[in-house]
């Protein structure tokens, strides 16, 4: 993403690749669908996510991680995050999401 900053907030951390040749899908290579721009999911809808984030507080993933999660509103997410891990919330939100959680 042209506005991605490696050493900055975790916004715009997505890339779309264009290939010269057709990609042959198999059990290792498959499409990953993105939601439409204005698509909204109801709270607790099940979705699949993927990324190379941290696998714990100090270790980045060395392979693509995939998880199934339930969607919740940004407000509910922040409310639960503050309740369950207040120190983690304060540190992470100020560095990784200074503009708050976005859609």
PDB file of C-alpha atoms in Angstrom:
ATOM      1  CA  UNK A   1       0.000   0.000   0.000  1.00  0.00           C
ATOM      2  CA  UNK A   2       1.490   3.391  -0.931  1.00  0.00           C
ATOM      3  CA  UNK A   3       0.709   4.820   2.529  1.00  0.00           C
ATOM      4  CA  UNK A   4       2.088   1.870   4.526  1.00  0.00           C
ATOM      5  CA  UNK A   5       4.844   2.739   7.021  1.00  0.00           C
ATOM      6  CA  UNK A   6       6.952  -0.165   8.317  1.00  0.00           C
ATOM      7  CA  UNK A   7       7.953   1.628  11.522  1.00  0.00           C
ATOM      8  CA  UNK A   8       4.692   3.480  12.021  1.00  0.00           C
ATOM      9  CA  UNK A   9       1.043   2.851  12.832  1.00  0.00           C
ATOM     10  CA  UNK A  10      -0.509  -0.392  11.604  1.00  0.00           C
ATOM     11  CA  UNK A  11      -2.724   1.268   9.008  1.00  0.00           C
ATOM     12  CA  UNK A  12      -2.665   0.436   5.291  1.00  0.00           C
ATOM     13  CA  UNK A  13      -0.867  -2.865   5.865  1.00  0.00           C
ATOM     14  CA  UNK A  14      -2.332  -4.655   2.851  1.00  0.00           C
ATOM     15  CA  UNK A  15      -1.018  -5.382  -0.618  1.00  0.00           C
ATOM     16  CA  UNK A  16      -2.610  -6.627  -3.821  1.00  0.00           C
ATOM     17  CA  UNK A  17      -0.332  -8.392  -6.269  1.00  0.00           C
ATOM     18  CA  UNK A  18      -0.766  -8.408 -10.012  1.00  0.00           C
ATOM     19  CA  UNK A  19       0.857 -11.248 -11.939  1.00  0.00           C
ATOM     20  CA  UNK A  20       1.804 -11.576 -15.605  1.00  0.00           C
ATOM     21  CA  UNK A  21       0.715 -15.193 -15.754  1.00  0.00           C
ATOM     22  CA  UNK A  22      -2.467 -16.863 -14.608  1.00  0.00           C
ATOM     23  CA  UNK A  23      -2.159 -18.251 -11.081  1.00  0.00           C
ATOM     24  CA  UNK A  24      -3.005 -21.937 -10.759  1.00  0.00           C
ATOM     25  CA  UNK A  25      -4.812 -22.532  -7.478  1.00  0.00           C
ATOM     26  CA  UNK A  26      -4.132 -25.664  -5.456  1.00  0.00           C
ATOM     27  CA  UNK A  27      -4.015 -26.725  -1.789  1.00  0.00           C
ATOM     28  CA  UNK A  28      -1.184 -24.225  -1.111  1.00  0.00           C
ATOM     29  CA  UNK A  29      -2.207 -21.310  -3.352  1.00  0.00           C
ATOM     30  CA  UNK A  30      -5.795 -20.075  -3.197  1.00  0.00           C
ATOM     31  CA  UNK A  31      -7.731 -16.798  -3.502  1.00  0.00           C
ATOM     32  CA  UNK A  32      -8.495 -14.802  -0.400  1.00  0.00           C
ATOM     33  CA  UNK A  33     -11.637 -12.704  -0.815  1.00  0.00           C
ATOM     34  CA  UNK A  34     -11.878  -9.184   0.562  1.00  0.00           C
ATOM     35  CA  UNK A  35     -15.202  -7.638   1.611  1.00  0.00           C
ATOM     36  CA  UNK A  36     -16.816  -4.955  -0.516  1.00  0.00           C
ATOM     37  CA  UNK A  37     -15.934  -1.371   0.492  1.00  0.00           C
ATOM     38  CA  UNK A  38     -19.212  -0.701   2.327  1.00  0.00           C
ATOM     39  CA  UNK A  39     -19.913  -4.282   3.382  1.00  0.00           C
ATOM     40  CA  UNK A  40     -20.733  -4.615   7.073  1.00  0.00           C
ATOM     41  CA  UNK A  41     -20.895  -7.830   9.049  1.00  0.00           C
ATOM     42  CA  UNK A  42     -23.248  -8.357  11.973  1.00  0.00           C
ATOM     43  CA  UNK A  43     -21.676  -8.783  15.409  1.00  0.00           C
ATOM     44  CA  UNK A  44     -20.441 -12.316  15.941  1.00  0.00           C
ATOM     45  CA  UNK A  45     -20.487 -13.267  12.252  1.00  0.00           C
ATOM     46  CA  UNK A  46     -17.739 -15.836  11.627  1.00  0.00           C
ATOM     47  CA  UNK A  47     -14.943 -14.804   9.248  1.00  0.00           C
ATOM     48  CA  UNK A  48     -11.499 -16.059   8.247  1.00  0.00           C
ATOM     49  CA  UNK A  49      -8.519 -13.711   8.656  1.00  0.00           C
ATOM     50  CA  UNK A  50      -4.888 -14.068   7.585  1.00  0.00           C
ATOM     51  CA  UNK A  51      -1.647 -12.194   8.119  1.00  0.00           C
ATOM     52  CA  UNK A  52       1.994 -12.237   9.207  1.00  0.00           C
ATOM     53  CA  UNK A  53       1.514 -10.477  12.527  1.00  0.00           C
ATOM     54  CA  UNK A  54       3.063 -11.489  15.822  1.00  0.00           C
ATOM     55  CA  UNK A  55       2.348 -14.969  17.164  1.00  0.00           C
ATOM     56  CA  UNK A  56       2.948 -13.653  20.688  1.00  0.00           C
ATOM     57  CA  UNK A  57       4.162 -10.438  22.323  1.00  0.00           C
ATOM     58  CA  UNK A  58       7.718 -10.700  20.957  1.00  0.00           C
ATOM     59  CA  UNK A  59       7.854 -13.086  17.986  1.00  0.00           C
ATOM     60  CA  UNK A  60       6.670 -12.256  14.455  1.00  0.00           C
ATOM     61  CA  UNK A  61       5.164 -15.063  12.402  1.00  0.00           C
ATOM     62  CA  UNK A  62       7.484 -16.710   9.888  1.00  0.00           C
ATOM     63  CA  UNK A  63       4.575 -18.178   7.906  1.00  0.00           C
ATOM     64  CA  UNK A  64       1.158 -16.871   7.006  1.00  0.00           C
ATOM     65  CA  UNK A  65      -1.219 -17.245   9.948  1.00  0.00           C
ATOM     66  CA  UNK A  66      -4.915 -17.999   9.423  1.00  0.00           C
ATOM     67  CA  UNK A  67      -7.644 -17.847  12.040  1.00  0.00           C
ATOM     68  CA  UNK A  68     -11.410 -17.981  12.231  1.00  0.00           C
ATOM     69  CA  UNK A  69     -12.842 -15.204  14.382  1.00  0.00           C
ATOM     70  CA  UNK A  70     -16.146 -13.586  15.209  1.00  0.00           C
ATOM     71  CA  UNK A  71     -16.686 -10.004  14.100  1.00  0.00           C
ATOM     72  CA  UNK A  72     -17.581  -7.336  16.651  1.00  0.00           C
ATOM     73  CA  UNK A  73     -18.028  -3.590  16.410  1.00  0.00           C
ATOM     74  CA  UNK A  74     -15.008  -1.365  16.977  1.00  0.00           C
ATOM     75  CA  UNK A  75     -16.679   0.072  20.073  1.00  0.00           C
ATOM     76  CA  UNK A  76     -17.293  -3.394  21.571  1.00  0.00           C
ATOM     77  CA  UNK A  77     -13.738  -4.472  20.661  1.00  0.00           C
ATOM     78  CA  UNK A  78     -12.170  -1.483  22.403  1.00  0.00           C
ATOM     79  CA  UNK A  79     -14.470  -1.910  25.409  1.00  0.00           C
ATOM     80  CA  UNK A  80     -13.484  -5.578  25.848  1.00  0.00           C
ATOM     81  CA  UNK A  81      -9.807  -4.888  25.108  1.00  0.00           C
ATOM     82  CA  UNK A  82      -9.688  -2.222  27.839  1.00  0.00           C
ATOM     83  CA  UNK A  83     -11.448  -4.540  30.286  1.00  0.00           C
ATOM     84  CA  UNK A  84      -9.372  -7.676  29.613  1.00  0.00           C
ATOM     85  CA  UNK A  85      -5.915  -6.144  29.050  1.00  0.00           C
ATOM     86  CA  UNK A  86      -5.868  -2.449  30.054  1.00  0.00           C
ATOM     87  CA  UNK A  87      -2.068  -2.022  29.959  1.00  0.00           C
ATOM     88  CA  UNK A  88      -1.787  -3.798  26.615  1.00  0.00           C
ATOM     89  CA  UNK A  89      -4.615  -1.631  25.286  1.00  0.00           C
ATOM     90  CA  UNK A  90      -2.997   1.624  26.398  1.00  0.00           C
ATOM     91  CA  UNK A  91       0.399   0.735  24.909  1.00  0.00           C
ATOM     92  CA  UNK A  92      -0.911  -0.699  21.646  1.00  0.00           C
ATOM     93  CA  UNK A  93      -3.562   1.881  20.860  1.00  0.00           C
ATOM     94  CA  UNK A  94      -1.151   4.797  21.280  1.00  0.00           C
ATOM     95  CA  UNK A  95       1.541   3.266  19.027  1.00  0.00           C
ATOM     96  CA  UNK A  96      -0.251   1.011  16.554  1.00  0.00           C
ATOM     97  CA  UNK A  97      -3.609   2.770  16.228  1.00  0.00           C
ATOM     98  CA  UNK A  98      -3.190   6.451  17.147  1.00  0.00           C
ATOM     99  CA  UNK A  99      -6.292   7.300  15.092  1.00  0.00           C
ATOM    100  CA  UNK A 100      -8.259   4.600  16.913  1.00  0.00           C
ATOM    101  CA  UNK A 101      -9.610   1.445  15.327  1.00  0.00           C
ATOM    102  CA  UNK A 102     -10.951   2.076  11.836  1.00  0.00           C
ATOM    103  CA  UNK A 103     -13.386   0.192   9.645  1.00  0.00           C
TER     104      UNK A 103
END
